[in-house]
Each structure stands twice: as structure tokens, then as C-alpha cells.
Short mmCIF file of N, CA and C in Angstrom, two decimals:
data_model
loop_
_atom_site.label_atom_id
_atom_site.label_comp_id
_atom_site.label_asym_id
_atom_site.label_seq_id
_atom_site.Cartn_x
_atom_site.Cartn_y
_atom_site.Cartn_z
N MET A 25 58.19 135.77 -34.35
CA MET A 25 59.12 134.57 -34.71
C MET A 25 59.28 133.90 -33.15
N ALA A 26 59.07 135.13 -31.80
CA ALA A 26 59.24 134.69 -30.66
C ALA A 26 58.66 133.61 -29.81
N GLN A 27 57.40 134.10 -30.21
CA GLN A 27 56.27 132.67 -29.34
C GLN A 27 56.44 131.60 -30.56
N ALA A 28 57.01 130.95 -31.65
CA ALA A 28 56.89 129.71 -31.94
C ALA A 28 58.28 128.93 -31.75
N LYS A 29 59.17 129.92 -30.77
CA LYS A 29 60.59 128.89 -30.17
C LYS A 29 60.23 128.20 -29.43
N SER A 30 58.96 129.34 -28.47
CA SER A 30 58.41 127.98 -27.59
C SER A 30 58.01 127.00 -27.61
N ASP A 31 57.46 126.70 -28.68
CA ASP A 31 56.79 125.35 -29.45
C ASP A 31 57.55 124.70 -29.52
N PRO A 32 57.13 123.14 -29.03
CA PRO A 32 57.87 122.66 -29.26
C PRO A 32 57.98 121.69 -30.78
N ASN A 33 56.73 121.70 -31.91
CA ASN A 33 57.55 121.56 -33.11
C ASN A 33 58.45 122.12 -33.59
N TYR A 34 58.59 123.43 -33.46
CA TYR A 34 59.56 124.70 -33.88
C TYR A 34 61.24 124.28 -33.90
N LYS A 35 61.42 123.71 -34.64
CA LYS A 35 62.85 123.17 -34.52
C LYS A 35 63.82 124.09 -36.04
N VAL A 36 65.17 124.84 -35.72
CA VAL A 36 66.01 125.19 -36.62
C VAL A 36 66.99 123.96 -37.11
N ILE A 37 66.84 123.75 -38.36
CA ILE A 37 67.77 122.57 -38.65
C ILE A 37 68.93 123.11 -39.74
N ALA A 38 68.86 124.22 -40.39
CA ALA A 38 70.29 124.43 -40.84
C ALA A 38 69.91 126.11 -40.91
N GLU A 39 71.33 126.93 -40.90
CA GLU A 39 71.09 128.34 -40.58
C GLU A 39 72.59 129.03 -41.42
N ASN A 40 71.68 129.83 -42.47
CA ASN A 40 72.68 130.42 -43.25
C ASN A 40 73.83 131.32 -42.30
N ARG A 41 74.66 131.33 -41.64
CA ARG A 41 75.29 132.78 -40.66
C ARG A 41 76.12 133.85 -41.24
N ARG A 42 76.77 132.83 -42.69
CA ARG A 42 77.48 133.77 -43.43
C ARG A 42 76.89 134.67 -44.74
N ALA A 43 75.57 134.48 -44.51
CA ALA A 43 74.61 135.05 -45.50
C ALA A 43 74.64 137.14 -44.86
N ARG A 44 74.45 137.21 -43.73
CA ARG A 44 74.06 138.35 -43.45
C ARG A 44 75.49 138.90 -43.04
N PHE A 45 76.54 138.25 -43.43
CA PHE A 45 77.69 139.18 -43.72
C PHE A 45 78.27 139.19 -45.37
N ASP A 46 77.93 138.28 -45.63
CA ASP A 46 78.63 138.57 -47.54
C ASP A 46 77.20 139.19 -48.33
N TYR A 47 75.83 138.86 -47.60
CA TYR A 47 75.09 140.54 -48.19
C TYR A 47 74.35 141.02 -47.19
N ALA A 48 73.83 142.34 -48.19
CA ALA A 48 72.95 143.57 -47.54
C ALA A 48 71.24 142.95 -47.85
N ILE A 49 70.92 142.07 -46.56
CA ILE A 49 69.20 141.53 -46.74
C ILE A 49 68.14 142.74 -46.75
N GLU A 50 67.23 143.00 -47.45
CA GLU A 50 66.69 144.29 -47.65
C GLU A 50 65.15 143.40 -47.07
N GLU A 51 64.82 142.21 -47.52
CA GLU A 51 63.36 141.54 -47.15
C GLU A 51 63.68 140.17 -46.79
N ASP A 52 62.90 139.68 -46.09
CA ASP A 52 63.35 138.19 -46.13
C ASP A 52 61.23 137.57 -46.70
N ILE A 53 61.40 136.61 -47.16
CA ILE A 53 60.46 136.00 -47.35
C ILE A 53 60.03 134.19 -46.48
N GLU A 54 58.94 133.55 -46.34
CA GLU A 54 58.68 132.39 -46.03
C GLU A 54 58.43 131.48 -47.01
N CYS A 55 59.32 130.17 -47.40
CA CYS A 55 58.69 129.38 -48.89
C CYS A 55 58.36 127.96 -47.58
N GLY A 56 57.48 127.64 -49.09
CA GLY A 56 57.46 125.70 -48.18
C GLY A 56 58.32 125.11 -49.20
N ILE A 57 58.58 123.83 -48.75
CA ILE A 57 59.81 122.93 -49.69
C ILE A 57 58.91 121.65 -49.49
N ILE A 58 59.39 121.38 -51.12
CA ILE A 58 58.74 119.99 -51.13
C ILE A 58 60.04 118.90 -51.29
N LEU A 59 59.68 118.14 -50.48
CA LEU A 59 60.71 117.10 -50.11
C LEU A 59 59.87 115.58 -50.39
N GLU A 60 61.38 115.11 -50.17
CA GLU A 60 60.68 113.41 -50.46
C GLU A 60 60.70 112.98 -49.17
N GLY A 61 60.18 111.54 -49.01
CA GLY A 61 60.41 111.36 -47.19
C GLY A 61 61.02 110.97 -46.22
N SER A 62 62.70 110.08 -47.36
CA SER A 62 63.39 110.08 -46.70
C SER A 62 64.27 111.54 -46.51
N GLU A 63 64.21 112.50 -47.07
CA GLU A 63 64.27 114.08 -46.81
C GLU A 63 64.41 114.48 -45.67
N VAL A 64 62.59 114.07 -45.66
CA VAL A 64 62.29 114.66 -44.09
C VAL A 64 62.85 113.83 -42.89
N LYS A 65 62.81 113.04 -42.99
CA LYS A 65 63.60 112.13 -41.97
C LYS A 65 64.76 112.40 -41.58
N SER A 66 65.48 112.39 -42.26
CA SER A 66 67.29 112.70 -42.46
C SER A 66 66.84 114.74 -41.87
N LEU A 67 66.12 115.26 -42.48
CA LEU A 67 65.82 116.83 -41.88
C LEU A 67 65.25 116.78 -40.22
N ARG A 68 64.62 115.60 -40.11
CA ARG A 68 64.34 115.52 -38.40
C ARG A 68 65.65 114.88 -37.51
N GLN A 69 66.34 114.42 -38.25
CA GLN A 69 67.43 114.27 -37.65
C GLN A 69 68.32 115.34 -37.29
N GLY A 70 68.62 116.67 -37.99
CA GLY A 70 69.53 117.58 -38.34
C GLY A 70 70.33 117.16 -39.10
N GLY A 71 70.16 116.47 -40.65
CA GLY A 71 71.35 116.56 -41.33
C GLY A 71 70.92 117.51 -42.57
N ALA A 72 71.29 118.91 -42.88
CA ALA A 72 71.19 119.56 -43.51
C ALA A 72 72.09 120.85 -43.99
N ASN A 73 72.66 121.80 -44.68
CA ASN A 73 73.13 122.33 -45.02
C ASN A 73 73.12 123.48 -46.12
N ILE A 74 72.65 124.52 -45.78
CA ILE A 74 72.34 125.47 -47.07
C ILE A 74 73.38 126.86 -47.00
N ALA A 75 74.57 126.12 -46.48
CA ALA A 75 75.37 127.51 -46.51
C ALA A 75 75.93 127.70 -47.84
N GLU A 76 76.28 126.85 -48.79
CA GLU A 76 76.67 126.98 -50.24
C GLU A 76 75.00 127.47 -51.31
N SER A 77 74.00 127.32 -51.09
CA SER A 77 72.96 126.85 -51.98
C SER A 77 72.75 128.44 -52.15
N TYR A 78 71.61 128.63 -52.98
CA TYR A 78 71.00 129.97 -53.23
C TYR A 78 69.61 129.29 -54.16
N ALA A 79 68.56 130.01 -54.12
CA ALA A 79 67.33 130.23 -55.06
C ALA A 79 67.20 131.15 -56.04
N ALA A 80 66.87 129.90 -56.89
CA ALA A 80 66.40 130.60 -58.39
C ALA A 80 65.34 130.14 -59.18
N VAL A 81 64.81 131.45 -59.73
CA VAL A 81 63.13 131.39 -60.36
C VAL A 81 63.44 131.08 -62.06
N GLU A 82 63.36 129.80 -61.93
CA GLU A 82 63.41 129.03 -63.58
C GLU A 82 62.04 128.54 -64.15
N ASN A 83 61.77 128.96 -65.25
CA ASN A 83 60.56 128.77 -66.01
C ASN A 83 59.52 128.64 -65.48
N GLY A 84 59.23 129.73 -64.29
CA GLY A 84 58.44 130.04 -63.65
C GLY A 84 57.81 129.19 -62.55
N GLU A 85 58.87 128.75 -61.77
CA GLU A 85 58.75 128.05 -60.41
C GLU A 85 60.44 128.32 -60.22
N LEU A 86 60.28 128.06 -58.45
CA LEU A 86 61.26 128.90 -57.88
C LEU A 86 61.90 127.45 -57.39
N TRP A 87 63.08 127.51 -57.18
CA TRP A 87 63.90 126.20 -56.80
C TRP A 87 64.82 127.04 -55.87
N LEU A 88 65.63 125.32 -54.97
CA LEU A 88 66.28 125.76 -54.70
C LEU A 88 67.59 125.02 -55.04
N ILE A 89 68.93 125.66 -55.05
CA ILE A 89 69.69 124.59 -55.86
C ILE A 89 71.04 124.54 -54.44
N ASN A 90 71.68 123.54 -55.02
CA ASN A 90 72.85 123.08 -54.19
C ASN A 90 72.56 122.56 -52.53
N SER A 91 71.55 122.67 -52.35
CA SER A 91 71.51 122.27 -50.98
C SER A 91 71.94 120.99 -50.40
N TYR A 92 72.19 120.65 -49.36
CA TYR A 92 72.46 119.46 -49.03
C TYR A 92 71.30 118.53 -48.03
N VAL A 93 71.28 117.98 -48.51
CA VAL A 93 70.57 117.04 -47.18
C VAL A 93 71.06 115.62 -47.04
N ALA A 94 71.53 115.41 -45.91
CA ALA A 94 73.10 113.95 -45.54
C ALA A 94 71.49 112.61 -46.07
N PRO A 95 72.10 111.69 -46.41
CA PRO A 95 71.36 110.52 -47.00
C PRO A 95 70.70 110.08 -45.43
N TYR A 96 69.53 109.09 -45.41
CA TYR A 96 69.30 109.54 -44.41
C TYR A 96 69.08 107.09 -44.71
N ASP A 97 69.97 106.88 -43.32
CA ASP A 97 70.48 105.50 -43.34
C ASP A 97 69.13 104.68 -43.52
N GLN A 98 68.20 104.55 -43.18
CA GLN A 98 67.32 103.23 -42.94
C GLN A 98 65.98 103.52 -44.50
N ALA A 99 66.36 104.49 -45.35
CA ALA A 99 66.04 104.42 -46.40
C ALA A 99 66.52 103.34 -47.22
N LYS A 100 66.43 102.21 -47.49
CA LYS A 100 66.44 101.33 -48.51
C LYS A 100 66.87 101.22 -49.83
N THR A 101 65.27 101.19 -50.30
CA THR A 101 65.19 101.16 -51.96
C THR A 101 64.79 102.87 -52.61
N PHE A 102 64.01 103.26 -51.60
CA PHE A 102 63.87 105.08 -51.63
C PHE A 102 64.72 106.11 -50.98
N ARG A 103 65.91 105.83 -51.65
CA ARG A 103 67.01 106.75 -51.18
C ARG A 103 66.23 107.76 -52.44
N HIS A 104 66.95 109.51 -51.54
CA HIS A 104 67.08 110.72 -52.07
C HIS A 104 68.44 111.23 -52.67
N GLU A 105 68.54 112.26 -54.03
CA GLU A 105 69.58 112.52 -54.01
C GLU A 105 70.21 113.65 -53.21
N GLU A 106 71.31 113.35 -52.02
CA GLU A 106 72.04 114.69 -51.67
C GLU A 106 71.76 116.01 -51.69
N ARG A 107 71.84 116.44 -53.49
CA ARG A 107 72.19 117.64 -53.73
C ARG A 107 71.39 118.48 -55.09
N ARG A 108 70.14 117.20 -54.75
CA ARG A 108 69.44 117.15 -55.89
C ARG A 108 68.57 119.15 -55.80
N PRO A 109 67.92 119.80 -57.13
CA PRO A 109 67.28 120.82 -56.67
C PRO A 109 66.11 120.94 -56.44
N ARG A 110 65.63 121.18 -54.70
CA ARG A 110 63.94 121.23 -54.69
C ARG A 110 63.41 122.48 -55.04
N LYS A 111 62.01 121.99 -55.32
CA LYS A 111 60.98 123.54 -55.38
C LYS A 111 60.44 123.40 -54.48
N LEU A 112 60.50 125.02 -54.49
CA LEU A 112 60.02 125.91 -53.35
C LEU A 112 58.69 126.60 -53.53
N LEU A 113 57.63 126.69 -52.84
CA LEU A 113 56.55 126.98 -52.99
C LEU A 113 56.39 128.38 -52.81
N VAL A 114 55.72 129.12 -53.53
CA VAL A 114 55.21 130.19 -53.38
C VAL A 114 54.19 130.89 -54.18
N SER A 115 53.30 131.97 -53.26
CA SER A 115 52.30 132.46 -54.28
C SER A 115 52.69 133.23 -55.39
N ARG A 116 51.66 132.84 -56.90
CA ARG A 116 52.40 133.94 -58.04
C ARG A 116 52.53 134.82 -58.10
N LYS A 117 51.89 136.12 -57.01
CA LYS A 117 52.55 137.60 -56.72
C LYS A 117 53.62 137.84 -56.13
N GLU A 118 53.85 136.55 -55.36
CA GLU A 118 55.51 136.69 -54.81
C GLU A 118 56.66 136.14 -55.48
N LEU A 119 56.11 135.14 -56.30
CA LEU A 119 57.37 134.79 -57.23
C LEU A 119 57.49 135.73 -58.67
N ALA A 120 56.45 136.30 -58.86
CA ALA A 120 56.29 137.71 -59.80
C ALA A 120 57.50 138.87 -59.32
N ASN A 121 57.46 139.08 -57.78
CA ASN A 121 58.15 140.07 -57.01
C ASN A 121 59.52 139.13 -57.08
N LEU A 122 59.85 137.95 -57.00
CA LEU A 122 60.74 137.19 -56.28
C LEU A 122 61.94 137.26 -58.00
N TRP A 123 61.25 137.20 -59.12
CA TRP A 123 61.35 137.65 -60.52
C TRP A 123 61.75 138.76 -60.89
N ASN A 124 61.20 139.67 -60.23
CA ASN A 124 61.53 141.23 -60.42
C ASN A 124 62.76 141.48 -60.47
N ALA A 125 62.70 141.24 -58.42
CA ALA A 125 63.95 141.55 -57.85
C ALA A 125 65.13 140.80 -58.57
N THR A 126 65.58 139.17 -58.91
CA THR A 126 66.36 138.96 -59.75
C THR A 126 66.87 139.57 -60.35
N GLN A 127 65.87 139.74 -61.44
CA GLN A 127 65.89 139.74 -62.97
C GLN A 127 66.71 140.96 -63.33
N ARG A 128 65.51 142.19 -62.96
CA ARG A 128 65.49 143.52 -63.25
C ARG A 128 66.79 144.44 -62.33
N LYS A 129 66.42 144.07 -60.90
CA LYS A 129 67.03 144.84 -59.99
C LYS A 129 68.69 143.88 -59.44
N GLY A 130 68.76 142.74 -60.05
CA GLY A 130 70.27 142.71 -59.47
C GLY A 130 70.54 142.39 -58.70
N MET A 131 69.53 141.47 -57.97
CA MET A 131 69.43 141.15 -56.46
C MET A 131 69.35 139.62 -56.59
N THR A 132 69.79 139.00 -55.39
CA THR A 132 70.13 137.43 -55.19
C THR A 132 69.23 137.24 -53.93
N LEU A 133 69.01 135.66 -54.45
CA LEU A 133 67.91 134.98 -53.48
C LEU A 133 68.57 134.10 -52.13
N VAL A 134 69.10 134.16 -51.26
CA VAL A 134 70.17 133.87 -50.31
C VAL A 134 69.16 132.58 -49.10
N PRO A 135 69.07 131.31 -49.17
CA PRO A 135 68.35 131.29 -47.79
C PRO A 135 69.30 131.03 -47.01
N LEU A 136 68.71 131.49 -46.07
CA LEU A 136 69.00 131.91 -44.55
C LEU A 136 69.05 130.73 -43.29
N VAL A 137 67.70 130.27 -43.38
CA VAL A 137 67.31 129.16 -42.46
C VAL A 137 66.61 127.94 -42.52
N LEU A 138 66.42 127.14 -42.59
CA LEU A 138 65.57 126.06 -42.79
C LEU A 138 65.26 125.25 -41.10
N TYR A 139 63.70 125.34 -41.31
CA TYR A 139 63.38 124.57 -39.98
C TYR A 139 62.17 124.30 -40.46
N PHE A 140 61.15 123.70 -39.36
CA PHE A 140 60.28 123.06 -39.24
C PHE A 140 59.50 124.06 -38.08
N ASN A 141 58.02 124.66 -38.40
CA ASN A 141 57.44 125.28 -38.23
C ASN A 141 56.72 124.94 -36.94
N HIS A 142 55.57 125.67 -36.64
CA HIS A 142 55.11 125.09 -35.23
C HIS A 142 53.99 124.08 -35.81
N ARG A 143 53.78 123.86 -36.86
CA ARG A 143 52.78 122.56 -37.11
C ARG A 143 53.92 121.89 -37.85
N GLY A 144 54.82 121.56 -37.69
CA GLY A 144 55.62 120.25 -38.25
C GLY A 144 56.33 120.39 -39.70
N MET A 145 55.71 121.24 -40.34
CA MET A 145 56.19 121.50 -41.89
C MET A 145 57.54 122.12 -42.20
N ALA A 146 57.98 121.41 -42.99
CA ALA A 146 59.36 122.08 -43.54
C ALA A 146 59.68 123.54 -44.49
N LYS A 147 60.05 124.39 -43.84
CA LYS A 147 60.04 125.99 -44.17
C LYS A 147 61.13 126.19 -44.37
N ILE A 148 61.87 126.92 -45.26
CA ILE A 148 62.91 127.87 -45.87
C ILE A 148 62.85 129.55 -45.52
N LYS A 149 63.30 130.27 -45.24
CA LYS A 149 63.53 131.29 -45.26
C LYS A 149 64.25 132.06 -46.09
N LEU A 150 64.08 133.20 -47.09
CA LEU A 150 64.87 133.58 -48.38
C LEU A 150 65.10 134.67 -47.98
N GLY A 151 66.07 135.40 -48.42
CA GLY A 151 66.60 136.59 -47.80
C GLY A 151 66.64 137.47 -49.35
N ILE A 152 65.90 138.59 -49.64
CA ILE A 152 66.12 139.07 -50.51
C ILE A 152 67.17 140.09 -50.67
N ALA A 153 68.16 139.87 -51.51
CA ALA A 153 70.02 140.41 -50.64
C ALA A 153 70.23 140.86 -51.97
N LYS A 154 71.79 141.93 -51.36
CA LYS A 154 72.24 142.34 -52.83
C LYS A 154 73.75 142.11 -51.96
N GLY A 155 74.56 142.06 -53.08
CA GLY A 155 75.90 141.77 -52.61
C GLY A 155 76.61 142.77 -52.23
N LYS A 156 77.56 142.14 -50.81
CA LYS A 156 78.32 144.00 -50.11
C LYS A 156 79.92 143.65 -50.69
N LYS A 157 80.01 144.84 -50.60
CA LYS A 157 81.53 144.63 -51.85
C LYS A 157 82.54 144.36 -50.03
N SER A 158 84.11 144.64 -50.10
CA SER A 158 84.85 144.20 -49.38
C SER A 158 84.76 145.56 -48.38
N HIS A 159 84.75 146.70 -49.18
CA HIS A 159 84.97 147.90 -47.92
C HIS A 159 83.46 148.03 -46.98
N ASP A 160 82.29 147.37 -48.18
CA ASP A 160 80.94 147.33 -46.88
C ASP A 160 81.63 146.27 -46.10
N LYS A 161 81.73 144.75 -46.21
CA LYS A 161 82.18 144.08 -44.91
C LYS A 161 83.45 144.37 -43.95
N ARG A 162 84.14 145.22 -44.24
CA ARG A 162 84.63 145.39 -43.37
C ARG A 162 83.97 146.50 -42.32
N GLU A 163 83.10 147.62 -42.98
CA GLU A 163 82.65 148.60 -42.11
C GLU A 163 81.70 147.51 -41.31
N THR A 164 81.02 146.71 -42.09
CA THR A 164 79.97 145.47 -40.46
C THR A 164 80.72 145.40 -39.74
N GLN A 165 82.31 145.07 -40.31
CA GLN A 165 83.16 144.23 -39.02
C GLN A 165 83.98 145.14 -37.71
N ALA A 166 83.82 146.50 -38.47
CA ALA A 166 84.33 147.26 -37.50
C ALA A 166 83.43 147.67 -36.76
N LYS A 167 81.87 148.11 -37.20
CA LYS A 167 80.89 148.07 -36.12
C LYS A 167 80.63 147.19 -35.28
N ARG A 168 80.87 146.17 -35.24
CA ARG A 168 80.45 144.78 -34.43
C ARG A 168 81.45 145.41 -33.50
N ASP A 169 82.44 144.82 -33.84
CA ASP A 169 83.89 145.29 -33.14
C ASP A 169 83.62 146.41 -31.74
N TRP A 170 83.37 147.51 -32.58
CA TRP A 170 82.97 148.73 -31.61
C TRP A 170 81.87 148.68 -30.58
N SER A 171 80.82 148.06 -30.61
CA SER A 171 80.23 147.81 -30.39
C SER A 171 80.46 146.33 -28.59
N ARG A 172 81.18 145.88 -29.06
CA ARG A 172 81.42 144.77 -28.49
C ARG A 172 82.52 145.36 -27.54
N GLN A 173 83.35 146.16 -27.64
CA GLN A 173 84.01 147.27 -26.88
C GLN A 173 83.22 147.94 -26.60
N LYS A 174 82.38 148.47 -26.24
CA LYS A 174 81.48 149.69 -26.35
C LYS A 174 80.25 148.98 -24.77
N GLN A 175 80.72 147.45 -24.81
CA GLN A 175 79.63 147.15 -23.81
C GLN A 175 80.73 146.46 -23.03
N ARG A 176 82.10 146.05 -23.18
CA ARG A 176 82.95 146.09 -21.95
C ARG A 176 83.62 147.37 -21.56
N LEU A 177 83.40 148.43 -22.45
CA LEU A 177 83.69 149.31 -21.51
C LEU A 177 82.66 149.69 -20.53
N LEU A 178 81.03 149.34 -20.68
CA LEU A 178 80.75 149.82 -19.44
C LEU A 178 79.88 148.86 -18.66
N LYS A 179 80.71 147.46 -19.10
CA LYS A 179 80.60 146.61 -17.78
C LYS A 179 81.55 147.23 -16.75
N GLU A 180 82.55 147.20 -17.19
CA GLU A 180 83.87 147.55 -16.53
C GLU A 180 83.32 148.53 -15.52
N ASN A 181 82.74 149.83 -15.87
CA ASN A 181 82.48 151.57 -15.24
C ASN A 181 81.67 151.01 -14.25
N ARG A 182 80.78 149.62 -14.37
CA ARG A 182 79.54 148.98 -13.30
C ARG A 182 79.81 149.11 -11.41
#
């Protein structure tokens, strides 16, 4: 992904920073997303939020639920719903694996990043995650604080 960031077409639209704190992400998967024209224009302006959203497998299809795409002001007659469920595109094998992870293993599908790839196509990265308990969150916070403190001490000793 390092090469993609230097690409002029690559652009991060929305990021779910809280996901890595609330969930232990075991695997991630890139999905396409079906959008309407006014939604794409709005995303190009950066108007999106995936913080409260999640993905679910329903009736053999993968859906992104409760994601927010800001209304596009110039769209007069063909406006989109801001929080409508959006269909995600994955292969049948990946869909079967996602269904297995959510239904049998009790995992959650959490959106991590919504972005335009190097070809200018809107993509979303989903994390297959397991929810953290409060003691796991405290442990993560303690590790992060210790690494910051360690860096400060190393910087002072130079």
C-alpha cells in the first residue's frame, strides 16, 4: 500500500480509527462498493463517515449498513439517501468465508478505511474482528503509553 499513497488517484475518504481500539482485527479484506452518481461526487469532496457502520451478510449478499455519505448539493433531482444500506462486492468464496466467520465464529465485520484506489474506484477495507473486553482495551492502552514513554526516555538520553 506504500506505493499507492504516492499515486495521485489514491485518496483516503474516511477512516474508522476507533475500530482498532474496540476490536481485535484478525484479517482484512478489500471490497468494492456500489454507489450512485451523487454519492461518488460527494465522496470526492470528502463527505463520508464510517465510524458507526458495520457490514453484514444478508440473503447471500454483503451490505454496508449505517454508513453516512453527505448529500451532494448540486444534485437537484437525483439525490441519494444519506444512510442507506450499500451493497459491497466480493467473490463468492470470500462471501462464504465472511458468512462463516460471522455466523459460526461470532466475528464482526468492521469497516476500516473508505478510499479511492489507484484507478479511481471507491473501495472499502473491512476487518474481520472480534470485540475486545474492557481489560483488553486497558492492556492495549498501557502498552501504547509504555512505548511512548520509552521513546521519550531514549530521546532524552541521546
